[in-house]
Coordinates of C-alpha atoms and ligand atoms in Angstrom, one line a residue:
M903 CA 9.0 106.5 67.4
C904 CA 6.5 105.5 70.2
G905 CA 4.0 108.0 71.3
I906 CA 2.0 108.5 74.4
V907 CA -1.5 110.2 74.9
G908 CA -3.5 110.0 78.2
G909 CA -6.0 112.1 80.0
V910 CA -8.3 112.5 83.0
A911 CA -11.5 114.4 82.4
E912 CA -15.3 114.5 83.3
R913 CA -16.2 113.6 79.6
N914 CA -15.5 110.7 77.5
I915 CA -12.1 110.8 76.2
S916 CA -11.7 108.1 73.8
N917 CA -12.0 110.2 70.8
I918 CA -9.6 112.7 72.2
L919 CA -7.0 109.9 72.7
I920 CA -7.5 108.6 69.2
E921 CA -7.2 112.2 67.8
G922 CA -4.0 112.6 70.0
L923 CA -2.3 109.5 68.4
K924 CA -3.4 110.6 64.9
R925 CA -1.4 113.8 65.4
L926 CA 1.6 111.7 66.5
E927 CA 1.4 109.2 63.4
Y928 CA 4.1 111.3 61.7
R929 CA 6.8 110.0 64.1
G930 CA 6.4 106.7 62.7
Y931 CA 4.9 103.6 64.5
D932 CA 3.8 100.0 63.7
S933 CA 0.9 99.4 66.2
A934 CA -1.5 101.3 68.4
G935 CA -3.6 100.6 71.4
L936 CA -5.6 102.5 74.0
A937 CA -7.1 101.6 77.6
L938 CA -10.0 103.3 79.6
I939 CA -11.2 102.8 83.0
N940 CA -14.9 102.5 83.2
G941 CA -17.1 101.0 85.9
G942 CA -14.2 99.4 87.7
H943 CA -12.8 97.8 84.5
V944 CA -9.8 98.4 82.1
L945 CA -11.3 98.4 78.7
R946 CA -8.6 97.9 76.1
E947 CA -8.2 97.6 72.4
R948 CA -4.9 97.3 70.3
R949 CA -4.3 97.0 66.7
V950 CA -1.3 96.2 64.3
G951 CA -0.9 98.9 61.7
K952 CA -2.6 102.4 61.5
V953 CA -4.4 104.4 64.3
A954 CA -7.5 104.3 61.9
N955 CA -7.6 100.4 62.7
L956 CA -7.5 101.1 66.3
E957 CA -10.3 103.9 65.9
Q958 CA -12.5 101.3 64.1
A959 CA -12.2 98.7 66.9
V960 CA -12.8 101.4 69.5
I961 CA -15.9 102.6 67.7
E962 CA -17.1 98.9 67.1
A963 CA -16.5 98.1 70.8
E964 CA -18.2 101.1 72.0
L965 CA -15.3 102.0 74.3
T966 CA -15.9 105.1 76.5
G967 CA -14.3 106.4 79.6
S968 CA -13.1 109.6 81.4
L969 CA -9.7 108.2 82.4
G970 CA -7.4 106.6 79.9
I971 CA -4.1 106.2 78.2
A972 CA -3.2 105.5 74.5
H973 CA 0.1 104.6 72.5
T974 CA 1.6 104.1 69.3
R975 CA 4.4 101.7 69.3
W976 CA 7.5 101.5 67.2
A977 CA 8.9 98.1 68.0
T978 CA 12.1 97.7 70.0
H979 CA 11.6 94.6 72.1
G980 CA 9.3 92.0 70.2
K981 CA 7.6 92.2 66.8
P982 CA 5.0 94.6 65.9
T983 CA 2.0 92.3 67.0
E984 CA -1.3 92.9 68.9
N985 CA 0.0 91.2 72.0
N986 CA 3.1 93.5 72.0
A987 CA 1.1 96.6 71.5
H988 CA 0.5 99.0 74.6
P989 CA -1.2 99.5 76.9
H990 CA 0.0 96.3 79.0
I991 CA -2.1 95.2 81.9
S992 CA -1.2 93.5 85.1
G993 CA -4.2 92.8 87.4
N994 CA -6.1 96.2 87.4
V995 CA -3.1 98.2 86.2
A996 CA -2.7 99.5 82.8
V997 CA 0.6 101.1 81.4
V998 CA 2.0 102.8 78.4
H999 CA 5.6 103.4 78.0
N1000 CA 8.1 105.0 75.7
G1001 CA 11.7 104.4 75.5
I1002 CA 13.8 101.4 76.8
I1003 CA 13.8 99.5 80.1
E1004 CA 17.4 98.3 79.9
N1005 CA 17.4 95.8 82.9
F1006 CA 14.0 94.3 81.8
Q1007 CA 15.3 90.7 81.7
E1008 CA 16.4 90.7 85.1
L1009 CA 13.3 92.2 86.3
K1010 CA 11.3 89.8 84.2
D1011 CA 13.1 86.7 85.7
D1012 CA 12.3 88.0 89.2
L1013 CA 8.6 88.6 88.3
E1014 CA 8.3 85.2 86.7
A1015 CA 9.7 83.5 90.0
L1016 CA 7.0 85.4 91.8
G1017 CA 4.4 83.8 89.6
Y1018 CA 3.7 86.8 87.1
V1019 CA 2.8 85.7 83.7
F1020 CA 4.0 87.6 80.7
T1021 CA 1.8 87.9 77.7
S1022 CA 4.2 90.0 75.5
Q1023 CA 7.9 90.1 74.4
T1024 CA 8.0 93.8 75.5
D1025 CA 10.1 95.3 78.2
T1026 CA 7.1 97.5 79.1
E1027 CA 5.2 94.5 80.6
V1028 CA 7.6 94.4 83.5
V1029 CA 6.4 97.8 84.6
A1030 CA 2.8 96.8 84.7
H1031 CA 3.7 93.9 86.9
L1032 CA 6.0 95.7 89.0
V1033 CA 3.3 98.4 89.9
N1034 CA 0.7 95.6 90.5
D1035 CA 3.2 93.9 92.8
A1036 CA 4.0 97.2 94.7
L1037 CA 0.0 97.8 95.3
K1038 CA 0.3 94.7 97.6
S1039 CA 2.2 96.9 100.1
T1040 CA 0.5 100.3 99.6
P1041 CA -3.0 101.4 98.5
S1042 CA -1.7 104.4 97.0
L1043 CA -1.1 104.1 93.0
L1044 CA 1.4 107.1 93.3
E1045 CA 3.3 105.4 96.0
A1046 CA 3.4 102.2 94.2
V1047 CA 4.9 103.9 91.1
K1048 CA 7.6 105.9 93.3
Q1049 CA 8.5 102.4 94.7
V1050 CA 8.9 100.9 91.1
V1051 CA 10.8 103.8 89.4
P1052 CA 14.2 103.4 91.3
Q1053 CA 14.1 99.6 90.1
L1054 CA 14.0 100.6 86.3
K1055 CA 17.3 101.3 84.5
G1056 CA 17.2 103.0 81.1
A1057 CA 15.5 106.0 79.5
Y1058 CA 11.6 106.0 79.5
A1059 CA 8.3 107.9 79.8
L1060 CA 5.2 106.3 81.5
G1061 CA 1.7 106.7 81.8
I1062 CA -0.2 104.5 84.2
I1063 CA -3.9 104.1 85.3
H1064 CA -5.7 101.6 87.7
T1065 CA -9.4 100.7 88.1
D1066 CA -9.6 101.6 91.8
H1067 CA -8.3 105.1 90.9
P1068 CA -10.8 106.2 88.3
D1069 CA -9.4 110.0 88.9
E1070 CA -6.0 109.6 89.0
L1071 CA -3.4 109.4 86.0
I1072 CA 0.3 108.8 87.1
T1073 CA 3.1 109.8 84.8
V1074 CA 6.9 109.6 84.8
R1075 CA 9.5 111.4 82.8
E1076 CA 13.1 109.6 82.9
G1077 CA 14.8 110.3 79.6
S1078 CA 12.1 110.3 77.3
P1079 CA 10.1 113.5 76.5
L1080 CA 6.6 114.1 78.4
V1081 CA 4.4 117.1 78.7
I1082 CA 1.2 117.8 80.8
G1083 CA -1.5 119.5 78.8
V1084 CA -3.4 121.7 81.4
G1085 CA -7.2 121.9 80.7
I1086 CA -10.1 123.4 82.8
G1087 CA -11.5 120.5 84.8
E1088 CA -9.5 118.0 82.8
N1089 CA -5.8 117.3 82.3
F1090 CA -3.7 115.4 79.7
I1091 CA -0.4 114.0 79.1
S1092 CA 1.7 113.3 75.9
S1093 CA 5.1 112.6 74.6
D1094 CA 4.7 115.5 72.3
Q1095 CA 2.5 118.7 72.8
L1096 CA 1.5 118.5 69.3
A1097 CA -0.9 115.7 70.2
L1098 CA -2.8 118.1 72.6
L1099 CA -3.1 121.1 70.7
P1100 CA -6.7 120.8 69.7
I1101 CA -7.4 120.7 73.5
T1102 CA -5.2 123.1 75.1
N1103 CA -2.2 125.6 74.7
R1104 CA -1.1 125.6 78.2
F1105 CA 1.7 123.0 79.0
I1106 CA 3.7 121.8 81.9
Y1107 CA 7.2 120.5 80.5
L1108 CA 8.2 117.7 82.9
E1109 CA 12.0 117.4 83.8
E1110 CA 14.1 114.1 83.9
G1111 CA 13.1 112.4 87.2
D1112 CA 9.7 113.9 87.5
I1113 CA 6.7 111.9 88.8
A1114 CA 3.5 113.5 88.4
R1115 CA -0.1 112.7 89.5
L1116 CA -2.9 114.2 87.5
T1117 CA -6.6 114.3 88.5
R1118 CA -9.2 116.3 86.9
E1119 CA -8.6 119.5 89.0
T1120 CA -5.0 119.0 90.2
I1121 CA -1.4 118.4 89.0
E1122 CA 1.3 117.5 91.6
V1123 CA 4.9 116.9 90.4
F1124 CA 7.4 115.2 92.7
V1125 CA 11.2 114.9 92.6
D1126 CA 12.8 112.6 95.1
G1127 CA 9.5 112.2 96.7
Q1128 CA 9.4 116.1 97.2
L1129 CA 6.5 118.2 95.7
V1130 CA 7.8 120.7 93.4
N1131 CA 6.5 123.5 91.2
R1132 CA 6.8 123.3 87.5
P1133 CA 5.6 126.5 85.7
V1134 CA 2.6 126.3 83.2
K1135 CA 3.7 127.7 79.8
E1136 CA 1.4 129.0 77.2
L1137 CA 2.3 128.3 73.7
D1138 CA 2.3 130.6 70.9
A1139 CA -0.7 129.9 68.5
T1140 CA 1.6 129.6 65.3
V1141 CA 3.0 126.4 66.8
S1142 CA -0.1 124.8 66.1
N1143 CA -0.2 125.5 62.4
A1144 CA 0.5 121.9 61.1
S1145 CA -1.9 120.7 58.3
K1146 CA -1.2 119.5 54.8
G1147 CA -3.2 122.4 53.3
E1148 CA -3.2 122.2 49.4
Y1149 CA -0.5 119.7 49.4
K1150 CA -0.5 116.0 48.7
H1151 CA 2.2 115.2 51.5
Y1152 CA 3.7 117.1 54.4
M1153 CA 7.0 116.7 52.9
L1154 CA 6.1 118.6 49.7
K1155 CA 4.5 121.3 51.8
E1156 CA 7.6 121.7 53.8
I1157 CA 9.9 121.9 50.9
Y1158 CA 7.6 124.9 49.6
E1159 CA 7.8 126.5 52.9
Q1160 CA 11.4 126.9 52.7
P1161 CA 11.7 130.5 51.4
E1162 CA 9.5 131.6 54.3
A1163 CA 11.2 129.4 57.0
I1164 CA 14.6 130.8 56.0
Q1165 CA 13.3 134.4 56.0
Q1166 CA 11.9 133.9 59.5
T1167 CA 15.1 132.3 60.7
I1168 CA 17.4 135.1 59.4
S1169 CA 14.9 137.9 60.4
Q1170 CA 15.5 137.2 64.2
A1171 CA 19.1 138.0 63.9
L1172 CA 19.5 140.7 61.1
N1173 CA 18.8 144.3 60.9
G1174 CA 19.4 145.4 57.3
N1175 CA 22.8 144.2 56.2
A1176 CA 24.1 143.8 59.7
L1177 CA 23.8 141.4 62.7
R1178 CA 21.3 142.8 65.3
E1179 CA 23.1 144.1 68.3
D1180 CA 21.1 141.8 70.7
F1181 CA 21.5 138.7 68.5
L1182 CA 23.2 136.2 70.8
A1183 CA 24.3 139.0 73.0
Q1184 CA 24.2 136.9 76.1
A1185 CA 26.8 134.4 74.5
E1186 CA 29.5 137.0 73.4
Q1187 CA 31.7 136.5 76.5
D1188 CA 31.7 132.7 75.9
F1189 CA 32.2 133.2 72.2
A1190 CA 35.3 135.3 72.8
S1191 CA 36.9 132.7 74.8
I1192 CA 36.4 129.6 72.7
Q1193 CA 39.3 128.4 70.6
Q1194 CA 37.6 125.5 68.5
V1195 CA 34.1 124.0 67.9
Q1196 CA 32.8 120.5 68.3
I1197 CA 29.5 119.7 66.4
I1198 CA 27.4 116.7 67.4
A1199 CA 24.4 115.6 65.5
C1200 CA 22.6 112.6 63.7
G1201 CA 21.4 112.2 60.2
T1202 CA 20.5 115.3 58.2
S1203 CA 21.3 117.5 61.2
Y1204 CA 24.9 116.0 61.0
H1205 CA 25.1 117.0 57.3
A1206 CA 24.3 120.4 58.3
G1207 CA 27.2 120.2 60.7
M1208 CA 29.4 119.0 58.0
I1209 CA 28.9 122.1 55.9
A1210 CA 29.3 124.2 59.0
K1211 CA 32.7 122.9 59.5
Y1212 CA 33.7 124.2 55.9
W1213 CA 32.3 127.6 56.9
F1214 CA 33.9 127.7 60.4
E1215 CA 37.3 127.2 59.1
Q1216 CA 37.1 129.0 55.7
L1217 CA 35.3 132.1 56.9
I1218 CA 36.4 132.7 60.5
D1219 CA 39.6 130.6 60.9
V1220 CA 38.0 128.5 63.8
P1221 CA 39.0 124.9 64.0
C1222 CA 35.7 122.7 63.8
Q1223 CA 35.1 119.1 64.2
V1224 CA 32.0 117.4 63.6
E1225 CA 30.7 113.9 64.6
I1226 CA 27.9 111.6 64.5
A1227 CA 26.4 111.6 68.0
S1228 CA 25.9 107.8 68.2
E1229 CA 29.6 107.4 67.8
Y1230 CA 30.8 110.5 69.7
R1231 CA 29.0 109.5 72.9
Y1232 CA 30.7 106.0 73.1
R1233 CA 34.1 106.7 72.1
T1234 CA 35.4 108.6 75.1
P1235 CA 36.5 111.7 73.3
V1236 CA 38.9 114.2 74.8
I1237 CA 37.1 117.2 76.2
V1238 CA 39.1 120.2 75.2
N1239 CA 39.2 123.5 77.4
N1240 CA 37.5 126.4 75.7
T1241 CA 35.5 124.6 73.1
L1242 CA 32.1 125.4 72.0
Y1243 CA 30.0 122.1 71.7
I1244 CA 27.1 122.7 69.2
C1245 CA 24.1 120.1 69.3
I1246 CA 22.0 120.3 65.8
S1247 CA 18.8 118.8 66.0
Q1248 CA 15.3 119.5 64.5
S1249 CA 13.4 117.8 67.4
G1250 CA 16.0 118.6 70.2
E1251 CA 15.0 115.2 71.7
T1252 CA 17.2 112.9 69.7
A1253 CA 18.4 110.4 72.4
D1254 CA 22.1 109.9 70.9
T1255 CA 22.5 113.7 70.7
L1256 CA 21.1 114.4 74.1
A1257 CA 23.4 111.6 75.6
A1258 CA 26.3 112.9 74.0
L1259 CA 25.6 116.6 75.2
R1260 CA 24.9 115.3 78.8
D1261 CA 28.0 112.9 78.9
T1262 CA 30.1 116.0 77.7
Q1263 CA 28.7 118.4 80.3
K1264 CA 29.5 115.8 83.0
R1265 CA 33.0 115.1 81.9
A1266 CA 33.8 118.8 81.6
A1267 CA 32.4 119.5 85.0
A1268 CA 34.5 116.8 86.6
K1269 CA 37.7 118.0 85.1
A1270 CA 36.6 121.7 85.8
L1271 CA 36.9 122.6 82.1
N1272 CA 35.6 125.8 80.5
I1273 CA 33.2 124.7 78.0
C1274 CA 30.1 126.2 76.3
T1275 CA 27.1 124.4 75.0
M1276 CA 24.7 125.4 72.3
A1277 CA 21.6 123.9 70.8
I1278 CA 20.7 124.8 67.1
C1279 CA 17.1 123.5 67.3
N1280 CA 13.4 123.8 65.8
V1281 CA 11.7 123.2 69.1
A1282 CA 11.9 126.0 71.6
T1283 CA 10.7 123.7 74.4
S1284 CA 12.9 120.7 73.7
S1285 CA 15.3 119.1 76.2
M1286 CA 18.1 120.1 74.2
V1287 CA 17.5 123.8 74.3
R1288 CA 16.6 123.6 77.9
E1289 CA 19.9 121.8 78.8
T1290 CA 22.3 124.0 76.8
H1291 CA 24.0 127.2 77.9
H1292 CA 22.8 129.0 74.6
S1293 CA 20.5 128.3 71.9
L1294 CA 19.7 129.3 68.4
L1295 CA 16.3 128.6 67.1
T1296 CA 15.3 127.5 63.6
L1297 CA 12.1 129.1 62.8
A1298 CA 10.9 126.6 60.4
G1299 CA 7.7 125.8 62.0
P1300 CA 6.5 122.2 62.7
E1301 CA 8.2 119.7 60.5
I1302 CA 6.0 116.5 60.1
G1303 CA 7.3 114.7 57.3
V1304 CA 10.0 112.2 58.6
A1305 CA 12.3 113.3 55.8
S1306 CA 13.9 116.6 57.1
T1307 CA 13.7 119.4 54.5
K1308 CA 13.0 122.8 56.0
A1309 CA 14.6 122.0 59.0
F1310 CA 17.9 121.2 57.4
T1311 CA 18.0 124.5 55.3
T1312 CA 17.1 126.6 58.2
Q1313 CA 19.8 124.9 60.3
L1314 CA 22.3 126.0 57.6
A1315 CA 21.0 129.6 57.9
A1316 CA 21.1 129.5 61.6
L1317 CA 24.6 128.2 61.5
M1318 CA 25.8 130.9 59.1
L1319 CA 24.3 133.6 61.3
L1320 CA 26.2 131.9 64.2
I1321 CA 29.5 131.8 62.4
L1322 CA 29.2 135.5 61.4
K1323 CA 28.3 136.3 65.0
I1324 CA 31.5 134.4 66.4
G1325 CA 33.5 135.8 63.6
Q1326 CA 32.6 139.3 64.7
V1327 CA 33.2 138.8 68.3
K1328 CA 36.6 137.2 67.7
Q1329 CA 37.3 139.8 64.9
S1330 CA 38.3 137.0 62.5
I1331 CA 36.1 138.3 59.6
A1332 CA 36.2 141.4 57.7
E1333 CA 33.1 143.4 58.1
K1334 CA 32.7 143.6 54.2
T1335 CA 32.4 140.1 54.1
V1336 CA 29.9 140.1 56.8
T1337 CA 27.7 142.6 54.9
E1338 CA 28.1 140.6 51.5
I1339 CA 27.1 137.3 53.2
I1340 CA 24.1 138.9 54.9
A1341 CA 23.0 140.4 51.5
E1342 CA 23.2 136.9 50.1
L1343 CA 21.4 135.4 52.9
W1344 CA 18.4 138.0 52.4
H1345 CA 18.5 137.0 48.7
T1346 CA 18.5 133.2 49.4
P1347 CA 14.6 132.9 49.8
K1348 CA 14.0 134.3 46.3
V1349 CA 16.7 132.2 44.7
I1350 CA 14.9 129.0 46.3
L1351 CA 11.6 130.3 45.0
D1352 CA 13.2 130.4 41.5
T1353 CA 14.6 127.0 41.9
L1354 CA 11.3 125.7 43.0
Q1355 CA 9.9 126.8 39.6
H1356 CA 12.1 124.1 38.2
N1357 CA 9.9 121.5 39.8
P1358 CA 8.4 120.2 36.5
A1359 CA 11.9 119.6 35.1
I1360 CA 12.8 117.8 38.3
L1361 CA 9.8 115.7 38.1
H1362 CA 10.7 114.7 34.6
L1363 CA 14.2 113.6 35.9
S1364 CA 12.5 111.5 38.5
E1365 CA 10.5 109.6 36.0
L1366 CA 13.9 108.1 34.7
F1367 CA 14.9 106.9 38.3
V1368 CA 11.8 104.9 39.0
E1369 CA 13.2 101.5 37.8
K1370 CA 16.6 102.2 39.2
N1371 CA 18.1 100.1 42.1
H1372 CA 21.1 102.1 42.9
C1373 CA 22.4 105.7 42.5
L1374 CA 25.3 107.9 43.3
F1375 CA 25.3 111.6 44.3
L1376 CA 28.5 113.5 43.9
G1377 CA 29.7 117.0 44.9
R1378 CA 32.8 118.7 46.0
G1379 CA 33.5 121.3 48.9
T1380 CA 30.2 122.1 50.6
Q1381 CA 28.4 120.2 48.1
F1382 CA 30.0 116.9 49.5
P1383 CA 27.5 116.9 52.4
I1384 CA 24.7 117.8 50.2
A1385 CA 25.8 114.7 48.1
L1386 CA 25.3 112.7 51.4
E1387 CA 22.2 114.5 52.3
G1388 CA 20.6 113.7 48.6
A1389 CA 21.5 110.1 49.1
L1390 CA 20.1 110.1 52.4
K1391 CA 16.7 111.7 51.2
L1392 CA 16.4 109.1 48.2
K1393 CA 17.0 106.1 50.2
E1394 CA 14.8 107.0 53.2
I1395 CA 11.6 107.9 51.2
S1396 CA 12.0 106.0 47.9
Y1397 CA 14.0 102.8 49.2
I1398 CA 16.4 103.1 46.3
H1399 CA 20.1 102.3 47.4
A1400 CA 22.0 105.6 47.3
E1401 CA 25.4 106.7 48.2
G1402 CA 26.7 110.2 48.5
Y1403 CA 30.5 110.8 47.8
A1404 CA 33.1 113.5 47.4
A1405 CA 33.6 113.9 43.7
G1406 CA 37.2 113.6 44.0
E1407 CA 37.0 110.3 45.9
L1408 CA 35.4 108.6 42.9
K1409 CA 38.6 107.2 41.5
H1410 CA 39.3 105.7 44.7
G1411 CA 36.4 102.9 44.5
P1412 CA 33.1 104.0 43.7
L1413 CA 33.9 104.4 39.9
A1414 CA 33.9 100.7 39.8
L1415 CA 30.2 100.8 40.4
V1416 CA 29.5 102.9 37.4
D1417 CA 27.9 101.3 34.2
N1418 CA 24.9 102.2 32.0
E1419 CA 22.5 101.2 34.9
M1420 CA 23.9 103.7 37.4
P1421 CA 22.4 107.1 37.6
V1422 CA 24.6 109.7 38.9
V1423 CA 23.5 112.9 40.3
I1424 CA 26.0 115.8 40.2
L1425 CA 25.8 119.1 42.2
A1426 CA 27.5 121.8 40.2
P1427 CA 27.2 125.2 41.4
K1428 CA 29.5 127.9 40.0
D1429 CA 32.5 127.7 42.4
D1430 CA 36.3 127.2 42.6
M1431 CA 35.9 123.4 42.1
L1432 CA 33.6 123.5 39.0
D1433 CA 36.3 122.6 36.6
K1434 CA 37.5 119.6 38.7
L1435 CA 33.9 118.5 39.0
K1436 CA 33.6 118.7 35.3
S1437 CA 36.4 116.3 35.0
N1438 CA 34.8 113.9 37.4
M1439 CA 31.6 114.1 35.1
E1440 CA 33.9 113.1 32.4
E1441 CA 35.1 110.0 34.2
V1442 CA 31.5 108.9 34.9
Q1443 CA 30.5 109.5 31.3
A1444 CA 33.5 107.5 29.8
R1445 CA 32.2 104.5 31.8
G1446 CA 28.7 104.7 30.3
G1447 CA 27.1 106.4 33.5
E1448 CA 24.1 108.4 33.1
L1449 CA 24.3 111.8 34.6
F1450 CA 21.6 114.0 36.3
V1451 CA 23.1 117.4 36.9
F1452 CA 22.0 120.2 39.1
A1453 CA 24.2 123.0 37.6
D1454 CA 24.5 126.8 37.9
E1455 CA 22.7 128.4 35.0
H1456 CA 26.3 130.1 34.1
S1457 CA 28.2 126.8 34.6
G1458 CA 28.3 126.0 30.8
I1459 CA 27.1 122.6 31.6
K1460 CA 24.4 121.5 29.0
T1461 CA 22.0 118.7 28.4
K1462 CA 23.4 115.9 25.9
E1463 CA 23.2 112.4 25.2
R1464 CA 23.0 110.6 28.7
Q1465 CA 23.5 113.8 30.5
H1466 CA 20.2 115.6 31.9
V1467 CA 20.8 119.1 33.2
V1468 CA 18.4 121.2 35.4
H1469 CA 19.7 124.7 35.6
I1470 CA 19.7 126.2 39.2
P1471 CA 19.6 130.0 39.6
S1472 CA 23.0 131.5 40.5
I1473 CA 23.8 132.0 44.2
S1474 CA 27.1 132.8 45.8
A1475 CA 29.3 129.8 46.3
V1476 CA 29.3 130.1 50.0
L1477 CA 25.5 129.7 50.3
A1478 CA 25.1 127.3 47.3
P1479 CA 24.5 124.3 49.6
I1480 CA 21.2 125.8 51.0
V1481 CA 19.9 126.3 47.5
Y1482 CA 21.2 122.9 46.2
S1483 CA 19.3 121.1 49.0
I1484 CA 16.0 121.9 47.0
P1485 CA 16.5 119.9 43.9
V1486 CA 17.8 116.9 45.8
Q1487 CA 14.8 117.0 48.1
L1488 CA 12.3 117.3 45.2
L1489 CA 14.0 114.5 43.2
S1490 CA 13.7 112.3 46.0
Y1491 CA 10.1 113.3 46.7
H1492 CA 9.0 112.6 43.1
V1493 CA 10.7 109.4 42.9
A1494 CA 9.2 108.2 46.2
V1495 CA 5.5 109.2 45.0
L1496 CA 6.1 107.5 41.8
R1497 CA 7.2 104.4 43.4
G1498 CA 4.3 104.7 45.7
T1499 CA 5.9 104.7 49.1
D1500 CA 4.6 106.3 52.2
V1501 CA 6.3 109.5 51.7
D1502 CA 5.8 111.1 54.9
Q1503 CA 6.1 108.1 57.3
P1504 CA 8.6 105.9 55.3
R1505 CA 9.0 102.3 56.8
N1506 CA 10.9 101.4 59.8
L1507 CA 11.7 105.0 60.3
A1508 CA 10.5 107.7 63.1
K1509 CA 10.5 111.4 63.0
S1510 CA 12.0 112.0 66.4
V1511 CA 14.3 109.1 67.5
T1512 CA 14.0 109.3 71.4
V1513 CA 15.6 105.8 71.8
E1514 CA 19.0 104.6 71.1
Ligands
AGP2290 C1 16.3 112.9 57.9 O1 15.4 113.0 57.0 C2 16.0 112.0 58.9 N1 14.8 111.9 59.2 C3 16.9 111.9 60.2 O2 18.4 111.7 59.7 C4 17.1 113.1 61.3 O3 17.7 114.1 60.6 C5 18.0 112.4 62.5 O4 17.2 111.5 63.1 C6 18.2 113.6 63.5 O5 16.9 114.1 64.0 P1 17.0 115.5 64.8 O6 17.4 116.6 63.8 O7 15.6 115.7 65.3 O8 18.1 115.4 65.9

């Protein structure tokens, strides 16, 4: 998704801006640009493709300046071309923008009537012209921006500079993330603090509706024209630990980090084989009154929610619904009293999930309903964590690969902890069961480590996939969402068309697809559904399908003609979805590497989907 970096300093900041953009590359983008103010001029370079292209252009043009803004663009309005890349300029104003200006066409018509000429197809360019136009009635850049903001509809973040204000950077947050990095005698902005970590660990997290004016020495934040105080927060040093190390891709590193990430996530909640007394203690009263759960999430996080639904209902007898946020937010769902709304999100900034959360809160307040909201999230400083009553952090560390891996398995671990907690508060789970599941949770990192030992066998399977164009993933019970997740992983990074199905649904349609060109991946832990799953495997084999099976070592399933089996170490049926995530991640990873795709930044995708 688009990324913003900007700064005002005494030194040349062109290299800082480029480095910042590089740190945002993982989010996905198709072009990049930078503008600096120097000697009363706006100096700008923009390039299609990688930040490295822009860097080369900036070096060749010898661009320097101590005030500047930079951007990686993920096309929404207009193709990925140099003209559409940011910054956009009008007169002496330069603007970078994340998000969408929904009423841009009306604004554009008005501006064209006033004689402004548009050089791009973007919605952003209206902001540059509007600020330029507002400067006719005020010499203050800040005042001009304050006049423009109420005219803009949509969700956006902005960085704005002007040649006549060489020590002033104006920024706006309205529905799209923006942080200020606080330096000594210099200050910076970014859409993601990760971009600024080499320069500072002190941040101001802007809130929706904030307009800020940064100079080298000062930071002023305004809400509705009034100066407000936003605290400076110091970031834990471990958050900055995001490099590929010995691994070829972030995704592989993140797959291998899962034992530790899960250990970290569960350690915050457990004391031996019991939940810590202080774990979610502040939420106990809310948990006591809830009668059902509604989970809202997107993509991989939605799959984690699907598994939690099985757990909520089987383990603690609490009804649970789960829905994709982009549907939920638009279908006017009934908000029910005494419901716990859980948003699951790696980033905590996903636009659809945030919008669904905000809409739910608004509608519950309008009817004076008693609801409780909770975020399960990997980013402590994210909007979702700040805007919910309670939060439970997945302590996975930064996840850079677009394909979610360790965020997913830590979400599952966190959800299980939450379910145990709610079950205890509502006394709907036996203490013995809690103790047994916690013992299994502690054991899970080891089982994942042992599963990772099967990497060579999974690499071997992936060699048989390289030429395939389609693939089916099948599972039953909590392995059904893992089948969906396996298919999502394979399609997003290898670009092979893949579908996940509940194996029992095979006869109701997808069996028609099975022939000797169709690989079928089976998830076969040792659980109550194993015999039924074996029948489904027979159905596939009888139609000439080739089976790739991840099966419990004691399942009795063996390699034979057109049936390739990788044995997975035994784990309790209830936690099996955490462990069976690993082989499907590795399979997708190896297939993608063999097909030569951009594994960490697959085409057309972004890590954090902050626009609709
Ligand atoms: C997963 O591999 C994807 N990249 C994607 O589905 C992701 O899970 C989804 O966009 C939701 O993101 P979030 O968890 O940050 O809200």
